[in-house]
Every structure is written in structure tokens, then in C-alpha cells.
mmCIF file of C-alpha atoms in Angstrom:
data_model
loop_
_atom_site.group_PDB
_atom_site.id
_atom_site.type_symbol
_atom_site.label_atom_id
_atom_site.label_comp_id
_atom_site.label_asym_id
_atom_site.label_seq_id
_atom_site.Cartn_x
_atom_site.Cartn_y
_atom_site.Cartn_z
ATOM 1 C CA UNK Y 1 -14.354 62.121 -37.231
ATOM 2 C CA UNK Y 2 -12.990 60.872 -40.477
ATOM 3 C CA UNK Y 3 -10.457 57.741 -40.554
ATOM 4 C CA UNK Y 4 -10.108 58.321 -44.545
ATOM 5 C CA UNK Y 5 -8.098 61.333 -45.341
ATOM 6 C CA UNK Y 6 -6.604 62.030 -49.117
ATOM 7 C CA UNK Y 7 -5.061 64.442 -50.744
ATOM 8 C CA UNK Y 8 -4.090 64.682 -54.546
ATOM 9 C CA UNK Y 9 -0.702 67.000 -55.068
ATOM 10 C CA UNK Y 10 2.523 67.418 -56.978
ATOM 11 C CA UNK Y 11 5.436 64.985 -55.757
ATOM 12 C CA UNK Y 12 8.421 67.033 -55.164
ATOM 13 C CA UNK Y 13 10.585 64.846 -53.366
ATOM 14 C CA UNK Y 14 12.165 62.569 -50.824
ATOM 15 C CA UNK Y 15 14.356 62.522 -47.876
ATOM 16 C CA UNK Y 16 16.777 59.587 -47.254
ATOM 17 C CA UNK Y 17 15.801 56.970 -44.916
ATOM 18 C CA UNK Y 18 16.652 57.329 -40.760
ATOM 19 C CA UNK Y 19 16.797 55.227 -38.202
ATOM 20 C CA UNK Y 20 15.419 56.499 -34.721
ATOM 21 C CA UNK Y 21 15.087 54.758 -31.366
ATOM 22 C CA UNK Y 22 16.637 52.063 -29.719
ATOM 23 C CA UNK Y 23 15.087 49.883 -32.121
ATOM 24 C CA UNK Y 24 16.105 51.661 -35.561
ATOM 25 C CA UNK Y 25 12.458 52.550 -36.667
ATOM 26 C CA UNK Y 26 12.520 53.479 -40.539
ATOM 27 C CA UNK Y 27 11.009 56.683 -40.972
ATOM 28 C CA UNK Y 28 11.183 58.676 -44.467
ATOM 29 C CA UNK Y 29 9.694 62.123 -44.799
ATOM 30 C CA UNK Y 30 8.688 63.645 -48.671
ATOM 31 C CA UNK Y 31 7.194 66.698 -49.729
ATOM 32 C CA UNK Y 32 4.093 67.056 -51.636
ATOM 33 C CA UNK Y 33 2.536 70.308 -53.524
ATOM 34 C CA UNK Y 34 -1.013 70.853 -53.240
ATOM 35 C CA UNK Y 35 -0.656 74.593 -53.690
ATOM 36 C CA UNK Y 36 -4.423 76.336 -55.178
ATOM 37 C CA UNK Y 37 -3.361 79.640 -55.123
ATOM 38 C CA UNK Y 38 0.365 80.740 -56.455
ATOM 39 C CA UNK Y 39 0.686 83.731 -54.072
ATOM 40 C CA UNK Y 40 0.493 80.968 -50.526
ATOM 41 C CA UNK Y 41 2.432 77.821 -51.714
ATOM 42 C CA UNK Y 42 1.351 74.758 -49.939
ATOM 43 C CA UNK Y 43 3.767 71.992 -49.666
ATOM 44 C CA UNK Y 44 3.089 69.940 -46.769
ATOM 45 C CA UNK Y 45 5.660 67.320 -44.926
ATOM 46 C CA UNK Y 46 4.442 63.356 -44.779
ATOM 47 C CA UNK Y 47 5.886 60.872 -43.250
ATOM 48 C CA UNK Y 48 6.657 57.035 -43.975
ATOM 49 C CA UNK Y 49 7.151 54.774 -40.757
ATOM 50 C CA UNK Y 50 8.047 51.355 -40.693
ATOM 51 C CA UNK Y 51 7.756 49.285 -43.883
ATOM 52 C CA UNK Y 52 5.857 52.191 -45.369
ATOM 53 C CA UNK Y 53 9.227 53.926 -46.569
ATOM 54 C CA UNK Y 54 9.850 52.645 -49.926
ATOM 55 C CA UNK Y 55 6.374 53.744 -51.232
ATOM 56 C CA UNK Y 56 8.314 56.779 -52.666
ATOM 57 C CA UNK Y 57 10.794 54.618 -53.835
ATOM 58 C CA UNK Y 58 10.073 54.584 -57.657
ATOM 59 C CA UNK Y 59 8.081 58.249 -57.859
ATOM 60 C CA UNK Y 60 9.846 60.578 -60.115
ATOM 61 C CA UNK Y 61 9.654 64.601 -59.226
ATOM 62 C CA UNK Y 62 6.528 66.349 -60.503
ATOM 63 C CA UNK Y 63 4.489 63.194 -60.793
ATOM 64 C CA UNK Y 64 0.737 63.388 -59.300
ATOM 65 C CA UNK Y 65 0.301 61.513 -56.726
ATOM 66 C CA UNK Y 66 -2.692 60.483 -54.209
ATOM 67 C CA UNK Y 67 -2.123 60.147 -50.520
ATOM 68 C CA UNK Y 68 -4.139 58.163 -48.201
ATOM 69 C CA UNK Y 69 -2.891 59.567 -44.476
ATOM 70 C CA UNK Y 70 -3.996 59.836 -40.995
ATOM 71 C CA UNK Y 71 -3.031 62.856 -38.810
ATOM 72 C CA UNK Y 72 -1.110 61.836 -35.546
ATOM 73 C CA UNK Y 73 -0.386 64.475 -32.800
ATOM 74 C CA UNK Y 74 1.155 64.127 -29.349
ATOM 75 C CA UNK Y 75 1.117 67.036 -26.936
ATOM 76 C CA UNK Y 76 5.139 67.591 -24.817
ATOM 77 C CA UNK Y 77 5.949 69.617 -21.676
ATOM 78 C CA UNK Y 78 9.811 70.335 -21.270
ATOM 79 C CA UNK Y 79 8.875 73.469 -19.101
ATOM 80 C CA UNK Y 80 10.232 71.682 -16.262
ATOM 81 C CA UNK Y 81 13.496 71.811 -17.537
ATOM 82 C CA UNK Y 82 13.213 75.191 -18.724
ATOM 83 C CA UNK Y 83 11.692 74.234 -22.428
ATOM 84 C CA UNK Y 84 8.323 75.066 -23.453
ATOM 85 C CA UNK Y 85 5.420 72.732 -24.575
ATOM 86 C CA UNK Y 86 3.509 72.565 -26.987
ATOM 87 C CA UNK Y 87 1.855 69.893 -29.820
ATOM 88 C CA UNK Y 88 4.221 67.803 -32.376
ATOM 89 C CA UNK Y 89 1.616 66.762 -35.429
ATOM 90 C CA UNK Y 90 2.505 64.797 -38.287
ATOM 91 C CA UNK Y 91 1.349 63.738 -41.599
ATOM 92 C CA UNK Y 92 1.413 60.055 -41.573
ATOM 93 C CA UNK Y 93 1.465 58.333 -45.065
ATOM 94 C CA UNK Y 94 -0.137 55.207 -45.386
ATOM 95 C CA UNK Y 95 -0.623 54.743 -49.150
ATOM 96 C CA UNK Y 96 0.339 56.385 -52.322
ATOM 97 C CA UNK Y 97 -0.997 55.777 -55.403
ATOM 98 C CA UNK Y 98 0.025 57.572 -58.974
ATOM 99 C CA UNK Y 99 -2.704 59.419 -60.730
ATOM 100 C CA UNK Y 100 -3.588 60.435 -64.385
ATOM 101 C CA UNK Y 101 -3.502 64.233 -64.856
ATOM 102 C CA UNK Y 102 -6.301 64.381 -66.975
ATOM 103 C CA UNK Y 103 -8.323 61.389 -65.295
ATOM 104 C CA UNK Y 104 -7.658 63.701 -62.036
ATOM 105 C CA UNK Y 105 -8.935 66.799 -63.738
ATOM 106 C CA UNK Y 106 -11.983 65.195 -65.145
ATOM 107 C CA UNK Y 107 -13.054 64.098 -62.021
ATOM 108 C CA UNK Y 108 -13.107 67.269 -60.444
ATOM 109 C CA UNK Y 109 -14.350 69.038 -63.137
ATOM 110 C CA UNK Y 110 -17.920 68.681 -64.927
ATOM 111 C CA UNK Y 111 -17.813 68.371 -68.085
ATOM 112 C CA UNK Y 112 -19.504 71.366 -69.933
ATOM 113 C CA UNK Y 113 -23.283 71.505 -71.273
ATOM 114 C CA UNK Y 114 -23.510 71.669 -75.163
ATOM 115 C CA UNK Y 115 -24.314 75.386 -76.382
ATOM 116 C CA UNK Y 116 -27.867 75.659 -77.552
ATOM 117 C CA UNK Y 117 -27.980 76.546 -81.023
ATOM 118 C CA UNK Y 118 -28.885 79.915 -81.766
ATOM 119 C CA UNK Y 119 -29.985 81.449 -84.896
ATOM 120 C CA UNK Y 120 -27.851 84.044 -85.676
ATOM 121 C CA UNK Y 121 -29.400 87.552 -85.376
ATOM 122 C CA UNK Y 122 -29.312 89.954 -88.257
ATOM 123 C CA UNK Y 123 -28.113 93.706 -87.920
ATOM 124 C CA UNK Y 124 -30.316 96.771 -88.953
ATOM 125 C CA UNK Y 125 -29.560 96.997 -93.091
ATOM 126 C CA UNK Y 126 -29.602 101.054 -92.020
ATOM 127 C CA UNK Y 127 -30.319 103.322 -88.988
ATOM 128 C CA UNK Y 128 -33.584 104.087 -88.166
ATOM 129 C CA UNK Y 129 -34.453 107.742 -88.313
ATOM 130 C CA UNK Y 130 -34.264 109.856 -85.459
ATOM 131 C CA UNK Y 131 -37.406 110.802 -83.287
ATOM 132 C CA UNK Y 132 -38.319 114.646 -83.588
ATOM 133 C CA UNK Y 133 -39.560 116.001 -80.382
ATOM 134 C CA UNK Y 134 -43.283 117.503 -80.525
ATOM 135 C CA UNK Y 135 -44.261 119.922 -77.977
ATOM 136 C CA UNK Y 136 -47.696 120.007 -77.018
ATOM 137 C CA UNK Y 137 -50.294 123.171 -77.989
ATOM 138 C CA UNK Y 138 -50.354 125.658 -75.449
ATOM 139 C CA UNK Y 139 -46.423 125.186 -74.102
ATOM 140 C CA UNK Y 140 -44.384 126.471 -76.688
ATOM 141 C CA UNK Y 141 -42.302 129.369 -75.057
ATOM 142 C CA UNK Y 142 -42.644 128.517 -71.385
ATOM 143 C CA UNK Y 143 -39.590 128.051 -69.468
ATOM 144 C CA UNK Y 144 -41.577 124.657 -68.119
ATOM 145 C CA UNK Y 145 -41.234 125.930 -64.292
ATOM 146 C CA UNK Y 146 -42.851 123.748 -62.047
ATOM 147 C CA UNK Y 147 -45.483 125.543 -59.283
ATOM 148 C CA UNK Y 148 -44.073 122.929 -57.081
#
């Protein structure tokens, strides 16, 4: 199991700051694009808990961002009084950091081998004359029916 999870995306935003619990725990959700194919958009929810929740303070819409994040999940039974259960997961942001565009792209992407060089090829100065068909002695006039 990995404890290291990242993810590279689009910032698109930020929710104000709540409070929740009896002891007024800061938690802050944004939303982050890491869409790869236009036709299924992709823009997960994080969360910020605790003194985590100005880390999105001073990110502006559209930068590129890298999030460090574990995955937490906790499992809830309200069938008892007449709910359902089921699993709550969350996105848990730990770290954000802001990332080059073209640093980000240059890591991902090799960088491409030089062309060989190639002498260039000359063209035929004119068509070469066309092949005449010769029929062998002793088959002109058949109608080349095969005995088999």
C-alpha cells in the first residue's frame, strides 16, 4: 500500500471555511481538474482539515498545482433507523505545491531523438518505358485453359 499519493491538476477553486463538531474543526474543500480526456471531465473534491485550510489561500483559478493526499474512508449503517449504509471517502489534502507548466510537461514527456540526416532522394528525370508482354512459342492463340 502506498502512503505517498500525488496528483498534478488544474486549480479551479475553493470553498469557504466551516466549522464542524463540538469543537469547531476547520475543514475547507477545493476542486481540482485532472481531466485526460475532454469527453469524461475529472474534477475531484479535496479536503483541508485543521491548520491545513489556508494552503489554498493565495492560489489563483487555473494555476497548476501538485497535491500530496491520503485517501480516508469510514464505512456508516443508519439502516436501523430506516437509512441505508454505505462508505463516506474523502480526498484528504496534506500539501500543495505550485508547479511550472512547462517544467510539468517536460517531465512527463521525453524529449524527442534528433532526425537522422538523410540524403535527399532524387526523382526519375523521365518514366521508364513500359514492359511489352512476350508470349512464349507454341501458345499464341490458346485460350490458356488449364487441364486442371
Amino acid at each position: 500500500m502506498s502512503d505517498k499519493l500525488v496528483i498534478t491538476g488544474t486549480f479551479l477553486g475553493a470553498m469557504a471555511t466551516e466549522t464542524v463538531g463540538q469543537n469547531n474543526f476547520l475543514v475547507r474543500k477545493f476542486y481540482l481538474d485532472v481531466t485526460t480526456n475532454p469527453e469524461w471531465p475529472s474534477t475531484p473534491e479535496f479536503k483541508l482539515k485543521g491548520d491545513k485550510v489556508n494552503l489554498v489561500d493565495n492560489l489563483q483559478k487555473g494555476q497548476t498545482i501538485e497535491v500530496s493526499f491520503n485517501i480516508d474512508g469510514r464505512k456508516y449503517d443508519n439502516t436501523d433507523k430506516g437509512g441505508r449504509k454505505g462508505v463516506i471517502t474523502e480526498l484528504i489534502a496534506w500539501k500543495i505545491q505550485t508547479v511550472n507548466k512547462q517544467s510539468a510537461v517536460a517531465a512527463t514527456r521525453p524529449a524527442p531523438a534528433p532526425a537522422p540526416a538523410v540524403p535527399p532522394v532524387q526523382a526519375p528525370s523521365r518514366p521508364a518505358p513500359a514492359a511489352t508482354a512476350t508470349v512464349p512459342a507454341g501458345f499464341e492463340g490458346e485460350d490458356n485453359d488449364l487441364p486442371f
